[in-house]
Tab-separated table of C-alpha atoms in Angstrom:
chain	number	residue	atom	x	y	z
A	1	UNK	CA	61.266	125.166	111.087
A	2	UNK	CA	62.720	122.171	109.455
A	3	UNK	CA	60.277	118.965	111.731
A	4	UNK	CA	61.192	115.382	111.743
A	5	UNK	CA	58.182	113.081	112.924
A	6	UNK	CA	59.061	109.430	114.377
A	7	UNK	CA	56.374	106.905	114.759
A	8	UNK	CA	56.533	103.600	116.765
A	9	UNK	CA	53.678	101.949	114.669
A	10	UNK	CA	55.130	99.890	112.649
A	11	UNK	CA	52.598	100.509	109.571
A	12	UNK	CA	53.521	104.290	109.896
A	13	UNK	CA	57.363	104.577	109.755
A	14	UNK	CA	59.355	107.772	110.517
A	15	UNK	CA	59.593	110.198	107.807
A	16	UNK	CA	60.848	113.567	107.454
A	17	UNK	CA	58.301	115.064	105.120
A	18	UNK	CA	56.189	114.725	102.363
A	19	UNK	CA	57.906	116.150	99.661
A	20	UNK	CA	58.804	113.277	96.907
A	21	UNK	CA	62.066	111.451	97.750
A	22	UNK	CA	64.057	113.239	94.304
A	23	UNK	CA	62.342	116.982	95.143
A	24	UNK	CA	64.473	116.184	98.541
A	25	UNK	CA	67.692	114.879	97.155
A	26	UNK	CA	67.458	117.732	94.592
A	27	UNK	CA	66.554	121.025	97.473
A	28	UNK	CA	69.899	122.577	98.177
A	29	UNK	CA	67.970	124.121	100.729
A	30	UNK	CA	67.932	120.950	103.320
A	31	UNK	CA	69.973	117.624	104.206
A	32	UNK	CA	68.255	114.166	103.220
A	33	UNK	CA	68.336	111.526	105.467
A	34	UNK	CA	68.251	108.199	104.090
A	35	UNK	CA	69.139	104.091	105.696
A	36	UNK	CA	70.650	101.516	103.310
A	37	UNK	CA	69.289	98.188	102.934
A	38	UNK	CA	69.704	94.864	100.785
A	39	UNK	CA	66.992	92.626	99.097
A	40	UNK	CA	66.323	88.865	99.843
A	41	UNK	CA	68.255	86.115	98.682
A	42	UNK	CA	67.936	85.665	95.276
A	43	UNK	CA	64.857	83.255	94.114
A	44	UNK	CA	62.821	84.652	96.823
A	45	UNK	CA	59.002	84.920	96.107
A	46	UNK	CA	56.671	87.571	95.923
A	47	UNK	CA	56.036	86.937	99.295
A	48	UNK	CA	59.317	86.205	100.995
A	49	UNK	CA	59.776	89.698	99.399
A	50	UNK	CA	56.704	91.549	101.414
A	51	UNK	CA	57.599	89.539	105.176
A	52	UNK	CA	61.810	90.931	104.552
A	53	UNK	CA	59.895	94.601	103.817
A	54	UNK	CA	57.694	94.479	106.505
A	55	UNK	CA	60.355	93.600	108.977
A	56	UNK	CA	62.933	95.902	108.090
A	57	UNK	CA	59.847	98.732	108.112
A	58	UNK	CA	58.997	97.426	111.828
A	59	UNK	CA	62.614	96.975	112.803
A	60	UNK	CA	63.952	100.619	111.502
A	61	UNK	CA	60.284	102.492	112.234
A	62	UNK	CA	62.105	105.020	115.195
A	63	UNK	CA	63.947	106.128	111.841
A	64	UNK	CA	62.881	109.508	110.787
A	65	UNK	CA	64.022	108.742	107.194
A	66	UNK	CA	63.339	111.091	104.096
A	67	UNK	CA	63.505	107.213	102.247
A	68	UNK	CA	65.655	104.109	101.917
A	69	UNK	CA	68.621	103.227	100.060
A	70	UNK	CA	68.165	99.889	97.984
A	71	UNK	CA	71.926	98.185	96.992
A	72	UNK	CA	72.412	96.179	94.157
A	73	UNK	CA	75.285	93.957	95.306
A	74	UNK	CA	77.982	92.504	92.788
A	75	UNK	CA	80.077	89.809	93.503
A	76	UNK	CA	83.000	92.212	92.112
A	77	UNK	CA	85.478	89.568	90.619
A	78	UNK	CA	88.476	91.134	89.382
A	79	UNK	CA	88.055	94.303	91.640
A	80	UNK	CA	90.732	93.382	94.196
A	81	UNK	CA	92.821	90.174	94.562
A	82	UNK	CA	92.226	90.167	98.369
A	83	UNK	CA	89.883	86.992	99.116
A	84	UNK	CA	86.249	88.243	100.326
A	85	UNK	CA	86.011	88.221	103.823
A	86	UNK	CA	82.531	86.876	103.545
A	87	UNK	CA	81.256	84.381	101.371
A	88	UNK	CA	78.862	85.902	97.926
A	89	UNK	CA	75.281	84.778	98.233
A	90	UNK	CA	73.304	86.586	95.316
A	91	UNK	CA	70.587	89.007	96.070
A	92	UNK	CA	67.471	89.711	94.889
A	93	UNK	CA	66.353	92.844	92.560
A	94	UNK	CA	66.780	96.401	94.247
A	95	UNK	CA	63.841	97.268	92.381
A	96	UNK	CA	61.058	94.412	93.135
A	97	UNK	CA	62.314	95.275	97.159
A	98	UNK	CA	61.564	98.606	97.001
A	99	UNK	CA	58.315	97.885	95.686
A	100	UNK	CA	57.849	95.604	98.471
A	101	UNK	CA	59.514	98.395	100.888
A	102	UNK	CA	57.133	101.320	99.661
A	103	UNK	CA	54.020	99.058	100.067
A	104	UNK	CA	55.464	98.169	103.626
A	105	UNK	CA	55.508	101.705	104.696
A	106	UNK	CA	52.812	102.982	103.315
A	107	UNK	CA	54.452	105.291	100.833
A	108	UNK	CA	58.214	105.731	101.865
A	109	UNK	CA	60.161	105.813	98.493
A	110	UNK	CA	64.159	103.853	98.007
A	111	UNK	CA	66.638	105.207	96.100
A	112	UNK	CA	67.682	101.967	94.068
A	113	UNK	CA	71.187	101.434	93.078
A	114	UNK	CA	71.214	99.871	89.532
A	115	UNK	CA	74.567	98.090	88.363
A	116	UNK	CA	74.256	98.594	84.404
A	117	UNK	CA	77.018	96.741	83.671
A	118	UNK	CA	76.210	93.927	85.026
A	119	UNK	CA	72.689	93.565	83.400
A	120	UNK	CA	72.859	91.201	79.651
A	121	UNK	CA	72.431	93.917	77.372
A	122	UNK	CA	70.977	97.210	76.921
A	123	UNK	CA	67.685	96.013	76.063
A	124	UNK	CA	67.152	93.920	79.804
A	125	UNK	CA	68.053	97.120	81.581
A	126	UNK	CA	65.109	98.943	79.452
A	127	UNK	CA	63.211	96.559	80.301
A	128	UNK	CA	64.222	96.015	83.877
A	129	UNK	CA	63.988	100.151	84.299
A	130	UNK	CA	60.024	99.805	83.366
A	131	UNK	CA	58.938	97.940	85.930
A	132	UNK	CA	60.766	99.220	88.483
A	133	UNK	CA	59.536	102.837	87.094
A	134	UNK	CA	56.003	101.766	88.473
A	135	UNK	CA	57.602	102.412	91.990
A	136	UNK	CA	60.809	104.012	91.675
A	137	UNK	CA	61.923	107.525	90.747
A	138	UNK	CA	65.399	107.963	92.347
A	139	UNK	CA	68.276	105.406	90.919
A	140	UNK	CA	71.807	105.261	92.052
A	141	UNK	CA	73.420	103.905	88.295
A	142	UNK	CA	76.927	101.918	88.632
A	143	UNK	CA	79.392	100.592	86.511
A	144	UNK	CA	81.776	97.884	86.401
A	145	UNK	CA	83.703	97.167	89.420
A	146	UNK	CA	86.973	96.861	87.160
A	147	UNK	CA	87.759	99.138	83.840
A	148	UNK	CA	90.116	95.951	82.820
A	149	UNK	CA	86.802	93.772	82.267
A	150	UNK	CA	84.010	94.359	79.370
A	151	UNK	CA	80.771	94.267	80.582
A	152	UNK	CA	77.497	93.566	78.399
A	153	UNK	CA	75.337	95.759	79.551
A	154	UNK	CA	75.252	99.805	78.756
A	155	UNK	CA	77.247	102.545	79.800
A	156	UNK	CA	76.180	104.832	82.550
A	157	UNK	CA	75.982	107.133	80.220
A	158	UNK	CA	73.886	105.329	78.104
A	159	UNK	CA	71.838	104.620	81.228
A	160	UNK	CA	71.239	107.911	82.270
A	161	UNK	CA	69.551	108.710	78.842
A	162	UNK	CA	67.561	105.891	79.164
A	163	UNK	CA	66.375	106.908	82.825
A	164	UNK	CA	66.023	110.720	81.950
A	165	UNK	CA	63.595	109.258	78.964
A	166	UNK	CA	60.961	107.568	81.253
A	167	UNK	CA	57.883	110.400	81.590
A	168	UNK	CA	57.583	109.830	85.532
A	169	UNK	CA	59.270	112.035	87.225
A	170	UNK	CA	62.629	109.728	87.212
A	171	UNK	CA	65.767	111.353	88.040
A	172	UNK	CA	69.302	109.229	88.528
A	173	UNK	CA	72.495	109.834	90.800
A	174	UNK	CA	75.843	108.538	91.062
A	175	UNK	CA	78.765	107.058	93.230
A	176	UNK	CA	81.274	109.271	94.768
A	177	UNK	CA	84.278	107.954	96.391
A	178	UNK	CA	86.855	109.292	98.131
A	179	UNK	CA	89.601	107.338	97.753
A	180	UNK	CA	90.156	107.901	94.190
A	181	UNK	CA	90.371	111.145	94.590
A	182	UNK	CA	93.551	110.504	96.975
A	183	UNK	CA	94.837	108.301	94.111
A	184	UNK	CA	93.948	110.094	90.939
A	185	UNK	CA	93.158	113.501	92.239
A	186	UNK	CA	90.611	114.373	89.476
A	187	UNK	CA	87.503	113.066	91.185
A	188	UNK	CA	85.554	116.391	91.471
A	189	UNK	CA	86.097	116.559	87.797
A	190	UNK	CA	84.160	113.314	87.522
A	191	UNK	CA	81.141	114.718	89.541
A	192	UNK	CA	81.145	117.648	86.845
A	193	UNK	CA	81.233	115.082	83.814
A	194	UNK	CA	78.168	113.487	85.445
A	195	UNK	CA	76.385	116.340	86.445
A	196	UNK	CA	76.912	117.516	83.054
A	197	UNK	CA	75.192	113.820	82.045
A	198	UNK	CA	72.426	114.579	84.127
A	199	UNK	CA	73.316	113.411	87.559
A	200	UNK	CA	71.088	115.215	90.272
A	201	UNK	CA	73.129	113.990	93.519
A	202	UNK	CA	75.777	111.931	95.057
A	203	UNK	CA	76.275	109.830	97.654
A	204	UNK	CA	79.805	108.678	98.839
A	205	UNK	CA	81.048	104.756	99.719
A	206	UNK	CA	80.915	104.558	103.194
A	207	UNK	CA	83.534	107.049	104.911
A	208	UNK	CA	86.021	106.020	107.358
A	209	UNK	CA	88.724	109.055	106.251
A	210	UNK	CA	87.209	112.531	106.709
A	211	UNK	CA	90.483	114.265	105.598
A	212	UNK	CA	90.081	112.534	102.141
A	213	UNK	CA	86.002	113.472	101.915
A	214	UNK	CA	87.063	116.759	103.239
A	215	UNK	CA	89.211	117.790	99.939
A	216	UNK	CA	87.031	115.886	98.038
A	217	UNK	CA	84.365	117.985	99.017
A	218	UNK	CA	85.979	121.083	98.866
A	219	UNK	CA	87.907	120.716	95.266
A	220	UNK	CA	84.606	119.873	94.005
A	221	UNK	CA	82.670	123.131	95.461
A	222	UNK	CA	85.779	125.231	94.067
A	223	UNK	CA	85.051	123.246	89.866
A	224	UNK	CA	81.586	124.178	90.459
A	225	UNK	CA	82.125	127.255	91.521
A	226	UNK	CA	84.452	127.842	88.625
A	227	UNK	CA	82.210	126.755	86.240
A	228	UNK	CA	79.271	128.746	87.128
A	229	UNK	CA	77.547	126.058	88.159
A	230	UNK	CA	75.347	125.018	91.533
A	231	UNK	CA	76.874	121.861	93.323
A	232	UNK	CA	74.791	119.022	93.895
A	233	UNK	CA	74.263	117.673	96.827
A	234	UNK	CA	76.240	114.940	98.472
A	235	UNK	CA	75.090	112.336	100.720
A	236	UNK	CA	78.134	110.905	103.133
A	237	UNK	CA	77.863	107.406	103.781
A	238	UNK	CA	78.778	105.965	107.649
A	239	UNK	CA	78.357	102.016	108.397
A	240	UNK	CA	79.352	100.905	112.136
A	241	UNK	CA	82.120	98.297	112.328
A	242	UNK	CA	82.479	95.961	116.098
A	243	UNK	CA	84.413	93.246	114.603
A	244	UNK	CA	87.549	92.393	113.202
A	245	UNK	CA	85.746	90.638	110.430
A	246	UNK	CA	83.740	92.776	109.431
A	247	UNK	CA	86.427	95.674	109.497
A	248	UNK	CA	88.181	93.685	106.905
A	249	UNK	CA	84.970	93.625	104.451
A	250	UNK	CA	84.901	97.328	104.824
A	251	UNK	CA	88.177	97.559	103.876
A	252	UNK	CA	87.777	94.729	101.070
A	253	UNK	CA	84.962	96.862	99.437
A	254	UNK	CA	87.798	99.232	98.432
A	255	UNK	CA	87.530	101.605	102.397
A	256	UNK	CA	90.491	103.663	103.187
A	257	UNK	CA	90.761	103.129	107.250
A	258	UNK	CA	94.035	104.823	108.694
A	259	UNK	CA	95.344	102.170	111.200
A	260	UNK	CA	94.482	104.466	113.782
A	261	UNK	CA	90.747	104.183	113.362
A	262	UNK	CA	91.265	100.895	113.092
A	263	UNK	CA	93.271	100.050	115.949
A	264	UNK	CA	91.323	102.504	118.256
A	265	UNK	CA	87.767	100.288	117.277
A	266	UNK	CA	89.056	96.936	117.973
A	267	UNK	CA	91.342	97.269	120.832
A	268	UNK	CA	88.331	99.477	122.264
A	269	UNK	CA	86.258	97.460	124.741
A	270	UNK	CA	83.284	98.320	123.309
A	271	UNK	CA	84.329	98.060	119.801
A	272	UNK	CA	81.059	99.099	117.572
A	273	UNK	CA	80.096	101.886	120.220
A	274	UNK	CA	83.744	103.062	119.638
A	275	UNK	CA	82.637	103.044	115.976
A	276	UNK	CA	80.125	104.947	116.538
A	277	UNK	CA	81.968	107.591	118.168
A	278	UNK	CA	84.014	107.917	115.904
A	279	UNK	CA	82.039	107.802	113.046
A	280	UNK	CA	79.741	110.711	114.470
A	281	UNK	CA	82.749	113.394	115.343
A	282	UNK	CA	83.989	112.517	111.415
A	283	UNK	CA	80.640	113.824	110.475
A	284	UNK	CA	81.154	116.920	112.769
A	285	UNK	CA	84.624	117.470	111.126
A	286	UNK	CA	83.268	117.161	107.817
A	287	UNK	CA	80.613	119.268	108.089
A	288	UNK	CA	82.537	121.607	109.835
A	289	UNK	CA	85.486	121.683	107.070
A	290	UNK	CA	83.366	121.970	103.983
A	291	UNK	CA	81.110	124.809	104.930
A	292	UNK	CA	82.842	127.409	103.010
A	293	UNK	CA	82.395	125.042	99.836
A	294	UNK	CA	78.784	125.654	99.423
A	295	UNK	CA	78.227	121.593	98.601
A	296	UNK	CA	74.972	120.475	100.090
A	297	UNK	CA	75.061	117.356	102.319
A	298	UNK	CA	72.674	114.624	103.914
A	299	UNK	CA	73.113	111.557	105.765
A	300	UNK	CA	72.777	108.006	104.983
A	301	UNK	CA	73.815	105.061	107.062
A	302	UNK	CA	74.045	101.396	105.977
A	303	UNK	CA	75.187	98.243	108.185
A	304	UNK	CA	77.235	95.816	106.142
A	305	UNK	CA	76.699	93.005	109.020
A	306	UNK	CA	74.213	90.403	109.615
A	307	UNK	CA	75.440	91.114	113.395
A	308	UNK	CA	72.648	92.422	115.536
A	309	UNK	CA	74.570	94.783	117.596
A	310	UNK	CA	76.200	96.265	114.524
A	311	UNK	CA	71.991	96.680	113.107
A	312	UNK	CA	71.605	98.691	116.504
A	313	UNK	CA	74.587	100.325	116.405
A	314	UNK	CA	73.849	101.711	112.735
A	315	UNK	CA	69.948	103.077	113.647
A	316	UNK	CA	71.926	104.539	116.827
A	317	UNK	CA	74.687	106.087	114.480
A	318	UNK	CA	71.641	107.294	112.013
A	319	UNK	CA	70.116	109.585	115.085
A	320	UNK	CA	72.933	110.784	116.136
A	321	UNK	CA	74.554	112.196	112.561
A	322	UNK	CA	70.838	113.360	111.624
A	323	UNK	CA	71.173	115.283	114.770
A	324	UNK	CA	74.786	117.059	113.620
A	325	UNK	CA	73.223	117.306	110.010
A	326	UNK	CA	70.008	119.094	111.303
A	327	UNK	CA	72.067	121.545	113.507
A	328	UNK	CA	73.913	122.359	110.642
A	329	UNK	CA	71.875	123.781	108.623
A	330	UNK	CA	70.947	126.254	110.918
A	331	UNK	CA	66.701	125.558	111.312
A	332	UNK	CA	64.908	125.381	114.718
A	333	UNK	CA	63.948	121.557	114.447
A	334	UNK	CA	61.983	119.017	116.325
A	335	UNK	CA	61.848	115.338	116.956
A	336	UNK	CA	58.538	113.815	117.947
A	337	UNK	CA	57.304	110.323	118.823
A	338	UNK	CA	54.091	108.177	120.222
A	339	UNK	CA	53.843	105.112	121.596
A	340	UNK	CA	50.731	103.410	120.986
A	341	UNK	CA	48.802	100.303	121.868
A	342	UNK	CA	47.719	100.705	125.404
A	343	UNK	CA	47.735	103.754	127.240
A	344	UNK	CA	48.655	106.303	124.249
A	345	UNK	CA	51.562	108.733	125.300
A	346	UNK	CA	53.110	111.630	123.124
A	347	UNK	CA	56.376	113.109	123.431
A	348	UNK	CA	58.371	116.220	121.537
A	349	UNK	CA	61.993	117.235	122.139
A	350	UNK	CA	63.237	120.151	120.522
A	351	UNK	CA	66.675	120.674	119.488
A	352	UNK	CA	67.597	124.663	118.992
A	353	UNK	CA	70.790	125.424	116.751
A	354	UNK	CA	72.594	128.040	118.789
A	355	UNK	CA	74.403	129.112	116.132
A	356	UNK	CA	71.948	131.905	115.151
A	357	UNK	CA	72.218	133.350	119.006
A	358	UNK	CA	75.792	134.422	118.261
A	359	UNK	CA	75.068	137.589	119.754
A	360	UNK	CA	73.609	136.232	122.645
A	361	UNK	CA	75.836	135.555	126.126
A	362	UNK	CA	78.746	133.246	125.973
A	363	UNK	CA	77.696	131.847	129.080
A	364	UNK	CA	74.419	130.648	127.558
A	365	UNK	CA	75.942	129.545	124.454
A	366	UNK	CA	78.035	127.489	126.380
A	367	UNK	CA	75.362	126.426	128.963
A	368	UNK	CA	73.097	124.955	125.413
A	369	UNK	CA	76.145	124.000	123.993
A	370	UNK	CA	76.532	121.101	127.087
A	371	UNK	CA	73.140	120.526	127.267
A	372	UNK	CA	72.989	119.620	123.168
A	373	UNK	CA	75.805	117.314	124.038
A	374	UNK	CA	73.871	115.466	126.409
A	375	UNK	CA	70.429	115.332	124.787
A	376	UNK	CA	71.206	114.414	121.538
A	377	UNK	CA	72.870	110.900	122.625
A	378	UNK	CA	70.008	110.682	125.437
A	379	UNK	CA	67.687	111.442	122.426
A	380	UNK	CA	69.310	108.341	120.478
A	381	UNK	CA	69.050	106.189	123.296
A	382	UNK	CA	65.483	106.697	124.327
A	383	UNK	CA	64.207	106.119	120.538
A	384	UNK	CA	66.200	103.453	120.129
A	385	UNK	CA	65.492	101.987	123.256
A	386	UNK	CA	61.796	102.283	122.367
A	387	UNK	CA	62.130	100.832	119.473
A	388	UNK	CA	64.120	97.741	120.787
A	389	UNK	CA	60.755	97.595	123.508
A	390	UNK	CA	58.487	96.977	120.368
């Protein structure tokens, strides 16, 4: 049975087990559940550094998280001539954070996204890549926001050989997105070209269409399959949206959202919760859709706000698609959590996948079937009502 152990200590973070971060995004054989994150503001000292890790750790420790997801934001000039919603403040490194973030959590490793590009030349990435080697294993490598622009740094190709030359167990991913493959149709074909580079997994822009992951998903299962060749794994990105404001940066950052989503959010009147909602039954539908593709799939979930109801609102989302993810795959699997400090309390709820009782009653199928509807959203809310308590 596949176990997920939560923690509500603050120095021992939720973590799903304690195989290395790229052995998980690598096993077909199970989802990977990882939470997105940015560094300080740029400048930022060493410590300013540790006290953001150490508060994220605390804030997201009811997260039962195989590790973090470290972005390296861009200002992206050129990509779009739609005026950013919000105003660019530069960032910090992705990899000096996740130092900071593994040290925080006593071991809990980041996927770091890297935007070659962007970095002066070849030689600053090299030597960029060796320090953050001393922590890092698993990097996310991006290019350009705009083919019409040159860039000094290298290519991604370039980049991966670089990456697949460092003797520590390094292994590199890339961006998938969606909405090219509505426009240009021949995104699956890019997945092959970088698996073919070396490319171990994936993990989507954050997802708003399901239809267009859907056939994304599934064209790509049917190139692998006519190659010969074992998908990798794709990780589906979800980020919860309660305001009009921040709906438009999702949709700046290049987000296909039918005006139905979008008009069923904000004229909800619990906007973000609607999100939520929503966001979870697309997972369902995806999952659903592209079984027959053989793609693996895990979980990550991101908040693009500085808004603390849309913070919650993403750790809620998190539980509740690790929940869908986890029945999935079709593993007995358990959730577990203590409070400590004072009188010390444990508590374990176990979630059963009825799928494997097929032969069993339909009454009883039906009867678990309800009661999985209500406990995994009581589940949410009791962790992240515990975690709020903190």
């Amino acid at each position: 049975p596949l176990e997920c152990h939560t923690s509500a200590r603050p120095s021992h973070p939720a973590r799903v087990t304690t195989m290395s971060l790229v052995d998980a995004l690598k096993d077909p054989s199970r989802p990977v559940f990882l939470f997105g994150v940015t560094p300080p503001l740029d400048g930022a000292d060493a410590a300013a550094y540790d006290d953001a890790a150490r508060n994220f750790v605390s804030k997201s420790r009811g997260l039962a998280v195989d590790g973090y997801i470290v972005y390296d934001i861009q200002e992206e000039a050129g990509r779009t001539p739609e005026p950013r919603p919000f105003p660019f403040r530069k960032l910090g490194d992705p990899g000096v954070y996740a130092a900071s973030l593994k040290r925080a959590s006593k071991g809990i490793e980041s996927v770091v996204y890297k935007c070659v590009a962007e970095t002066k030349s070849e030689e600053e990435f090299g030597s960029w890549l060796d320090d953050a080697s001393r922590a890092t294993r698993a990097y996310n490598l991006v290019g350009g926001a705009s083919s019409s622009q040159d860039y000094s740094g290298p290519t991604i190709a370039r980049a991966a050989e670089m990456v697949k030359a460092i003797d520590k167990g390094c292994a590199f991913g890339g961006v998938t997105i969606a909405e090219r493959h509505v426009k240009k149709g021949n995104e699956h074909e890019t997945l092959c070209a970088k698996m073919d580079a070396g490319a171990e997994w994936f993990i989507s822009q954050a997802i708003y269409d399901a239809d267009a992951t859907i056939k994304l998903i599934n064209d790509y299962g049917a190139e692998c399959a006519k190659r010969g060749v074992a998908p990798k794994k794709i990780i589906l990105t979800f980020a919860p949206c309660g305001r009009e404001k921040t709906m438009r940066f999702i949709k700046w950052l290049g987000v296909s959202v039918p005006e139905d989503v979008e008009r069923d959010i904000l004229e909800s009147d619990a906007p973000v919760q609607k999100s939520v909602s929503i966001l979870t039954a697309m997972c369902q539908k995806i999952i659903d859709e592209t079984k027959a593709s053989n793609v693996p799939l895990g979980v990550s979930v991101e908040s693009v706000s500085i808004f603390k109801n849309e913070i919650q609102a993403a750790h809620d989302l998190f539980r509740l698609t690790q929940a869908i993810m986890l029945d999935a795959y079709g593993a007995d699997w358990a959730m577990t959590y203590a409070l400590v400090g004072g009188k010390s309390v444990e508590t374990t709820t176990t979630q059963t996948n009825t799928t494997d009782h097929a032969h069993g009653d339909d009454h009883d199928n039906a009867l678990k079937d309800k009661i999985k509807n209500v406990l995994v959203p009581l589940g949410a809310f009791v962790l992240g009502f515990l975690a709020r308590r903190r």
